Short mmCIF file of C-alpha atoms and ligand atoms in Angstrom, two decimals:
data_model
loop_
_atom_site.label_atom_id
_atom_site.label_comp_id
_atom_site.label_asym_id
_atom_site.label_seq_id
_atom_site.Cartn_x
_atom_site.Cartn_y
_atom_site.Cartn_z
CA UNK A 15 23.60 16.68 26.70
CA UNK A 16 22.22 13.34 25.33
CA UNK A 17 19.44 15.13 23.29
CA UNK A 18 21.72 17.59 21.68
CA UNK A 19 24.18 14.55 20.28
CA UNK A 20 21.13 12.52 19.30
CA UNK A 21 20.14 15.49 17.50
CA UNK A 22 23.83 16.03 15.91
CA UNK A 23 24.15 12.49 14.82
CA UNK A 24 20.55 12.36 13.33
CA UNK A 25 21.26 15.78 11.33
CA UNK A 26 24.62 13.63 9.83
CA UNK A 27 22.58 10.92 9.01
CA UNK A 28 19.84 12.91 7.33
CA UNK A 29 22.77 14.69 5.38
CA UNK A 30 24.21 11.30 4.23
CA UNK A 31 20.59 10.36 3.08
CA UNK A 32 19.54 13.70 1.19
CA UNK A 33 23.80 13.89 -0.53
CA UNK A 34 24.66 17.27 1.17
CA UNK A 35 28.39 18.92 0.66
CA UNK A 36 30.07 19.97 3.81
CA UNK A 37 29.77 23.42 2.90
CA UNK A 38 25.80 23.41 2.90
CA UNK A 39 25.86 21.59 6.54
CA UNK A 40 22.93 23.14 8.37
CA UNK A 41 23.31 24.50 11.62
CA UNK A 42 20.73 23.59 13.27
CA UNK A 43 18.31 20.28 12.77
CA UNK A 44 15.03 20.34 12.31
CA UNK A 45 12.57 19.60 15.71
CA UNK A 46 11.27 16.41 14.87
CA UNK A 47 12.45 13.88 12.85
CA UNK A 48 10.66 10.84 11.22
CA UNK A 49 12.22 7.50 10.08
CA UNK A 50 9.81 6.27 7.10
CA UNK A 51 10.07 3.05 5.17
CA UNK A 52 8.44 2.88 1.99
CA UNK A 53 7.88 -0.59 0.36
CA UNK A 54 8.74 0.03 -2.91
CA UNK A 55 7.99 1.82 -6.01
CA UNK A 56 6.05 -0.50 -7.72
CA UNK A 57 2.85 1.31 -8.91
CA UNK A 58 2.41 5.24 -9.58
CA UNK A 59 0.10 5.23 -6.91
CA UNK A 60 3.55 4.17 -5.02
CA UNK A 61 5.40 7.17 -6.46
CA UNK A 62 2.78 9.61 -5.29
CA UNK A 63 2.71 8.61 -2.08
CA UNK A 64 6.56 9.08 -1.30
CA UNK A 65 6.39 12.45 -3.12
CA UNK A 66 3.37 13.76 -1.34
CA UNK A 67 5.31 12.55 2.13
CA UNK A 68 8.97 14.32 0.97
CA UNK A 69 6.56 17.55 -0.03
CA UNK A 70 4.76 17.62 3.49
CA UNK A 71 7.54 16.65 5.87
CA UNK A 72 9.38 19.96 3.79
CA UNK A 73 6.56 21.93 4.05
CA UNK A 74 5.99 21.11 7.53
CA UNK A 75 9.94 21.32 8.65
CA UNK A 76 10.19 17.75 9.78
CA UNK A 77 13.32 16.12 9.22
CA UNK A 78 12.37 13.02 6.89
CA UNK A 79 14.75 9.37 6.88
CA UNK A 80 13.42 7.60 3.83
CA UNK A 81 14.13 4.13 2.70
CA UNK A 82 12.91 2.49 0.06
CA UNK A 83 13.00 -1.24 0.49
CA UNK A 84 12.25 -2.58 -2.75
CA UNK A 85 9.11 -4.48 -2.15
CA UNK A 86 11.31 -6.52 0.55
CA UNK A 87 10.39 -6.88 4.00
CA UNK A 88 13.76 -8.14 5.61
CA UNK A 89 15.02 -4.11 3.85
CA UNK A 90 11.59 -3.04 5.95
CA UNK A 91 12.91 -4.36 9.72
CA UNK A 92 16.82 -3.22 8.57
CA UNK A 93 15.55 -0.17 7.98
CA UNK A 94 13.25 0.23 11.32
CA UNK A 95 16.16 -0.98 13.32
CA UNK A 96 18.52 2.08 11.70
CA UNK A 97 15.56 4.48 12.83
CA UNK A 98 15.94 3.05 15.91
CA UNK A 99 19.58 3.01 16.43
CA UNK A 100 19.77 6.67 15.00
CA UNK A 101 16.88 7.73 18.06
CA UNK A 102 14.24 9.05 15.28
CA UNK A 103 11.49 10.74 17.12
CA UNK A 104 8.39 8.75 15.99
CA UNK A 105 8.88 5.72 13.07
CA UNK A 106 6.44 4.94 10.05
CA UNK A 107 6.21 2.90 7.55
CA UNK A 108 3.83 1.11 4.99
CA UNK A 109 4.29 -2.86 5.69
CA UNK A 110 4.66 -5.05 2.78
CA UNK A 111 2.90 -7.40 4.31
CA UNK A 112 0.54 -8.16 7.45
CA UNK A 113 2.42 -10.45 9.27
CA UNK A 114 5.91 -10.62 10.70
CA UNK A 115 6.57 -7.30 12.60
CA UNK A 116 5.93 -8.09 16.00
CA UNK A 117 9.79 -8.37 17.71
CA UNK A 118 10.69 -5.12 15.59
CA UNK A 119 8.27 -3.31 16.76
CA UNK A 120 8.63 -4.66 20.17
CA UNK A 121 12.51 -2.98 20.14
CA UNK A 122 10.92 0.28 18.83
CA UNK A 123 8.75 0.15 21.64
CA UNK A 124 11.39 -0.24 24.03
CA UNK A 125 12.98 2.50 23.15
CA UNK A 126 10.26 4.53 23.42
CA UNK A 127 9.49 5.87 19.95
CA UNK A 128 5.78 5.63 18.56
CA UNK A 129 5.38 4.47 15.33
CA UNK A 130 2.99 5.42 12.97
CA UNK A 131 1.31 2.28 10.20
CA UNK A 132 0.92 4.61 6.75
CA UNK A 133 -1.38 2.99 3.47
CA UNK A 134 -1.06 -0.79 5.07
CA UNK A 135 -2.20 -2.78 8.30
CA UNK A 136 -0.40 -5.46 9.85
CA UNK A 137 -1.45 -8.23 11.58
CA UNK A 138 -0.53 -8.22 15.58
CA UNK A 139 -2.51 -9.14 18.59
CA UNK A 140 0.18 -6.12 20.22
CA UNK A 141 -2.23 -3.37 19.39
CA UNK A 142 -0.01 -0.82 21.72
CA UNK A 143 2.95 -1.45 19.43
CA UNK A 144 1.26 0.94 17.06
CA UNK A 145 0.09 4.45 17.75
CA UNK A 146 -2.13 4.49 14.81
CA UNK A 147 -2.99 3.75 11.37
CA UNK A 148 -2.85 6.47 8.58
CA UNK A 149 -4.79 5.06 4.95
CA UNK A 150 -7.41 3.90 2.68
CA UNK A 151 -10.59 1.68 4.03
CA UNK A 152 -9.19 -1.40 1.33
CA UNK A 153 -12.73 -2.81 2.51
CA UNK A 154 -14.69 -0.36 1.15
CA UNK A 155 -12.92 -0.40 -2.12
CA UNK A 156 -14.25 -3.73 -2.45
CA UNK A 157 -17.72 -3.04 -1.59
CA UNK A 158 -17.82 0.20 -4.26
CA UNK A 159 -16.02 -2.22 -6.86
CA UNK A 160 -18.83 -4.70 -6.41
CA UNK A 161 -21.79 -2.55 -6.35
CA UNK A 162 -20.63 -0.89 -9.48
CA UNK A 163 -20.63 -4.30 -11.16
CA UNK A 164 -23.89 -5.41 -9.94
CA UNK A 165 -25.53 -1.73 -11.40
CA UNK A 166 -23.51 -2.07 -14.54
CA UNK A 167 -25.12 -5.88 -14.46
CA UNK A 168 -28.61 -4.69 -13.87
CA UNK A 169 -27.96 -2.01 -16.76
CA UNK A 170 -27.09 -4.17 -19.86
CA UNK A 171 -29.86 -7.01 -17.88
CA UNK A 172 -27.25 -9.36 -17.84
CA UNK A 173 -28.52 -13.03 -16.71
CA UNK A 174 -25.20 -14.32 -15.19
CA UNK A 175 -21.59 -13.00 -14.75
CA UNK A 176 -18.55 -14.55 -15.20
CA UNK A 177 -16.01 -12.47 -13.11
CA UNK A 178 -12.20 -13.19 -12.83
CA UNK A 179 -10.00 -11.47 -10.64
CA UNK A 180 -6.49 -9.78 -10.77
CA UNK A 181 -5.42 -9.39 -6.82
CA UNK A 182 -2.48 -7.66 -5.65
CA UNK A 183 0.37 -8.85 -3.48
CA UNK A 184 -0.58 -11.96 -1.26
CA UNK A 185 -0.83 -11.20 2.14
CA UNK A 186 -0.76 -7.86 2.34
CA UNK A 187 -3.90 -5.74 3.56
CA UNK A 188 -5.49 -4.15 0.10
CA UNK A 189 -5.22 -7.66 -1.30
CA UNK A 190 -7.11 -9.05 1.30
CA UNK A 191 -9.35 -6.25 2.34
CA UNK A 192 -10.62 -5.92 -1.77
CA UNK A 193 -10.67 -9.06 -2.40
CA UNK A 194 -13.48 -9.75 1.14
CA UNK A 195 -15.12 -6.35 0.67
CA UNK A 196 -15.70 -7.44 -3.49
CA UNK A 197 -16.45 -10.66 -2.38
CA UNK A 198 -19.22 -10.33 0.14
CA UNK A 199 -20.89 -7.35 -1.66
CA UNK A 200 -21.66 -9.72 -4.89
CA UNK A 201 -22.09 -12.72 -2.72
CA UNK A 202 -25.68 -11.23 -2.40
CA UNK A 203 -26.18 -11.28 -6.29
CA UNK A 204 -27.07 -15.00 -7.78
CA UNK A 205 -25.42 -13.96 -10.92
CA UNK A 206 -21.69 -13.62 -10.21
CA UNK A 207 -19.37 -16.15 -10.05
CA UNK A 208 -15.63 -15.87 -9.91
CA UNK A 209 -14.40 -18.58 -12.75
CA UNK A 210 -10.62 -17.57 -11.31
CA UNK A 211 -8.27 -15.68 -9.26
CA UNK A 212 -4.98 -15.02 -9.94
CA UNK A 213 -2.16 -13.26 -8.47
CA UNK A 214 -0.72 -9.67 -10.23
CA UNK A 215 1.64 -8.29 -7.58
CA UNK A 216 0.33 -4.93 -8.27
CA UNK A 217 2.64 -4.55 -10.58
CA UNK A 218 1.70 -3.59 -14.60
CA UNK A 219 3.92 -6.80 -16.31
CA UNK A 220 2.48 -9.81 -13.97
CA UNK A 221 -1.14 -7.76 -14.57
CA UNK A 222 -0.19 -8.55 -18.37
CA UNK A 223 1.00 -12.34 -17.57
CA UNK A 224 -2.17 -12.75 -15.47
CA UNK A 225 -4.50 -11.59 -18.28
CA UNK A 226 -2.61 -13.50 -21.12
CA UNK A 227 -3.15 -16.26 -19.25
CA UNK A 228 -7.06 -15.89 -18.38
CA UNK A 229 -7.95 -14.98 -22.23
CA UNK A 230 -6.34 -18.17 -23.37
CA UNK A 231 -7.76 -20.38 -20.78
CA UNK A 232 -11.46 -18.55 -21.01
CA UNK A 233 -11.29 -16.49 -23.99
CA UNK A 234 -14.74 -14.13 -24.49
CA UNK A 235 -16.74 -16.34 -21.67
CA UNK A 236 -14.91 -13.90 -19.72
CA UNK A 237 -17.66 -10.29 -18.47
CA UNK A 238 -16.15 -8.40 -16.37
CA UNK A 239 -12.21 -8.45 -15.34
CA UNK A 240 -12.30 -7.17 -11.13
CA UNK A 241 -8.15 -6.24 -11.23
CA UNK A 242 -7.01 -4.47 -7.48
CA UNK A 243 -4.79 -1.71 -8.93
CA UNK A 244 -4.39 0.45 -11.94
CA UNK A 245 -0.84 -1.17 -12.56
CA UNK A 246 -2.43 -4.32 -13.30
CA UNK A 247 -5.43 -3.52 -15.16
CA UNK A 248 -3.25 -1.17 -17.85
CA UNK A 249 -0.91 -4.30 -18.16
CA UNK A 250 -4.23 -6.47 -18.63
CA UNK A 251 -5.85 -4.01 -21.17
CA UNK A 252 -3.37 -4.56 -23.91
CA UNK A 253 -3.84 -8.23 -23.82
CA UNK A 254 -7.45 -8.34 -24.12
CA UNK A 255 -6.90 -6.26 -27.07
CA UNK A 256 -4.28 -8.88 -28.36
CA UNK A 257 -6.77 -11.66 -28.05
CA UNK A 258 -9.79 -9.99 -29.77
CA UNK A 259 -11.85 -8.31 -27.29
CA UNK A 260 -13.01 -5.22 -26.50
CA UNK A 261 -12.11 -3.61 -23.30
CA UNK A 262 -15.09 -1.72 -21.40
CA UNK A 263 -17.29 -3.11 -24.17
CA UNK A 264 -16.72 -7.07 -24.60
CA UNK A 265 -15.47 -7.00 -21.02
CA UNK A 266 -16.70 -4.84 -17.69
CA UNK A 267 -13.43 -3.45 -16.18
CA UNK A 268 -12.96 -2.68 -12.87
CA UNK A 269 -9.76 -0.77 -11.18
CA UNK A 270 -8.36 0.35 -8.72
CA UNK A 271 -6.51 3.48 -7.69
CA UNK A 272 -7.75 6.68 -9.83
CA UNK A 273 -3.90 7.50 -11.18
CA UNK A 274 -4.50 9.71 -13.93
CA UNK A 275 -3.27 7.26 -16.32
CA UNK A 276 -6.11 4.40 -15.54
CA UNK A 277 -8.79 8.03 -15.41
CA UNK A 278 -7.80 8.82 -19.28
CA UNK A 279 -7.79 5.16 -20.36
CA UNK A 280 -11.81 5.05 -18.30
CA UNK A 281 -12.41 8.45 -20.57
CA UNK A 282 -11.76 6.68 -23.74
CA UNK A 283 -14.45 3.88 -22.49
CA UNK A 284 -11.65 1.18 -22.25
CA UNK A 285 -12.21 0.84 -18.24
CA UNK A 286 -15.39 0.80 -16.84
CA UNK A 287 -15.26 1.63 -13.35
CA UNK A 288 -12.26 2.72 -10.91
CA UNK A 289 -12.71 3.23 -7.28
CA UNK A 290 -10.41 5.74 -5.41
CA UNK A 291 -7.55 4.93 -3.51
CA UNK A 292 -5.93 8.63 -2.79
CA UNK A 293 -1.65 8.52 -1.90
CA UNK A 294 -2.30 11.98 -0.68
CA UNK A 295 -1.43 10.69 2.99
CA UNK A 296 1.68 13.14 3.72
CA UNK A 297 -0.24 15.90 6.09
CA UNK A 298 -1.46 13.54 8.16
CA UNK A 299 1.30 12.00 8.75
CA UNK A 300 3.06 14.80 9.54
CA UNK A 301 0.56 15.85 11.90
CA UNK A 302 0.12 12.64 13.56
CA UNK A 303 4.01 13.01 14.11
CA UNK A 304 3.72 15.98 15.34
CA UNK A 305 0.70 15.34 18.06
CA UNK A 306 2.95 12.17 19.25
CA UNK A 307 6.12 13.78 19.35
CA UNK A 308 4.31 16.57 21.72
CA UNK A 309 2.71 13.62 23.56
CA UNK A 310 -0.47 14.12 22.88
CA UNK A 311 -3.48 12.00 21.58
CA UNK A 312 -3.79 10.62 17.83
CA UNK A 313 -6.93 9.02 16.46
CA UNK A 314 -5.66 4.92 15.73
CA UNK A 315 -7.58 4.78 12.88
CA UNK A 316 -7.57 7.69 10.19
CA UNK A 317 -9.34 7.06 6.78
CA UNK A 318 -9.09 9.70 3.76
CA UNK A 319 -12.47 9.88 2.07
CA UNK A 320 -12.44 8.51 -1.02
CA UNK A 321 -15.02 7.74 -3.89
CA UNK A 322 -15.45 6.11 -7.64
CA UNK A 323 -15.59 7.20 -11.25
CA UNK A 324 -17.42 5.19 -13.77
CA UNK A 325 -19.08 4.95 -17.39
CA UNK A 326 -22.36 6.48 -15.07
CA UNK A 327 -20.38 9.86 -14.82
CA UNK A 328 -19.68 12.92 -16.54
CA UNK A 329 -15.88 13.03 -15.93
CA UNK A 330 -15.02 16.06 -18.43
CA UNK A 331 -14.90 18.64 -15.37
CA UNK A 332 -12.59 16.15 -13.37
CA UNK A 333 -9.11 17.90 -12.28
CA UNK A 334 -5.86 16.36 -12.88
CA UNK A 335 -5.43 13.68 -10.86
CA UNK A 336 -1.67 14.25 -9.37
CA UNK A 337 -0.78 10.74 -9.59
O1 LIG B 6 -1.40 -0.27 -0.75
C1 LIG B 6 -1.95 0.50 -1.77
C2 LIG B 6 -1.75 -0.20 -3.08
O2 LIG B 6 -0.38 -0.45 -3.28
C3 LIG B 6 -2.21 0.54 -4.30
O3 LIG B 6 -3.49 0.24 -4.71
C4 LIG B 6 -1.26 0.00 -5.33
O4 LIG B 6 -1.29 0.66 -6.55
C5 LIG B 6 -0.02 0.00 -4.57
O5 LIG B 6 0.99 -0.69 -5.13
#
């Protein structure tokens, strides 16, 4: 009795949220349903993600909640506890930040639904409040970013580098994880130094404001530009046009991502380097969902494979990049 009115109310509410008319009421709800919280849509890598989840829940026949919190984390917990309160069968969602999620999560727990971390990490010493975590190694990233600059270094024999760095949003886990990953891979090189970090927000206008700022405080001393998404580097590029410079030529650039956008601008020799960061994360979620909601056992840590493109490659072959 209890399942079939959780199951009525949770097909009303996933009416309200996908705008159906009375007349086109289904009859009978889908077997699982998932709650998801996106952060935002600040980046295109951002807007490929939620499609790729709406496309596989359909696919799949999962009955999908999404919110969109607009890069705020207090919309994040409101939107877990709704998930909650409407009995969703297992939870996800890609945390803003690392820290703060513990006593939400603890309430999910307690009612017994399994929730599923998707692109992000967060910071807990609770590791059974999460089930597992579904996205890119952000380490890695940073280790591929700084080996490319050391080879590009070694190629045009520079003697020292002057690096400054465009991070994403502060304390969240691809800031962090890019920034160490970047960090300890040229720590091994005598010539880099980092003259200055600043912080973009991953998003395109505060990459601009960042790089405004940098070419009027260090002008052409600046080599190589190390910027943590393809948002802010295509905000940055214009700038160092502005102020004189040649981007890919004057400057090494460095991105993050692979949208198609940031792969054409690398084509025309304007970026240097971008290391993969795929959004494609939607089928395994779904299956993920599906193993928990059947009880059985997920893997707690699932990386996508992912890999670079650079000045080193032939990239005429490369397929469209669906981002
Ligand atoms: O968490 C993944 C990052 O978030 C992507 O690199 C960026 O574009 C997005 O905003």
């Amino acid at each position: 009795m209890f399942n079939r009115i959780r199951k009525i109310i949770l097909l009303l509410a996933l009416c309200m949220l996908a705008g159906c008319g009375a007349k086109e009421e289904p009859q009978q709800g889908p077997e699982l349903v998932l709650g998801f919280s996106q952060l935002g849509t600040e980046s295109a890598w951002r807007s490929g993600n939620s499609a790729d989840i709406e496309k596989k829940a359909e696919e799949c026949g999962i009955g999908l909640m999404f919110e969109n919190a607009n890069r705020k984390q207090e919309n994040q917990i409101a939107a877990i506890r709704r998930f909650i309160a409407y009995h969703v069968d297992v939870i996800a969602f890609s945390p803003i930040v690392e820290e703060g999620w513990d006593n939400v999560l603890s309430e999910a727990k307690e009612a017994g639904i399994p929730v599923i971390l998707v692109d992000r990490d967060i910071s807990t010493r609770k590791a059974d409040l999460i089930s597992c975590h579904i996205g890119a190694d952000f380490y890695q990233e940073g280790v591929m970013a700084g080996e490319y600059l050391i080879r590009k270094a070694d190629a045009l024999e520079m003697e020292s580098v002057k690096i400054v760095e465009i991070t994403g949003t502060e304390d969240s886990t691809p800031m962090r994880q890019r920034q160490a990953g970047f960090m300890d891979t040229i720590a091994e090189d005598e010539r880099m130094e980092i003259i200055e970090s600043v912080n973009g927000d991953f998003l395109k206008s505060r990459g601009a404001e960042c790089m405004r700022y940098l070419m009027e405080k260090y002008g052409d001393s600046i080599d190589a530009v190390y910027s943590h998404n393809d948002e802010m580097t295509l905000g940055a590029i214009p700038e160092i046009e502005k102020a004189g410079a040649v981007p890919g030529q004057d400057m090494i650039i460095i991105s993050i991502d692979g949208g198609q956008e940031a792969i054409d601008v690398l084509k025309q020799g304007k970026i240097n380097c971008v290391v993969e960061c795929t959004p494609m994360l939607g089928q395994e979620l779904m299956d993920a969902a599906k193993k928990l909601e059947a009880g059985e056992e997920v893997d707690r840590v699932i990386h996508p494979e992912e890999k670079y493109f650079s000045d080193e490659m032939d990239l005429s072959g490369l397929a469209p990049r669906g981002y």
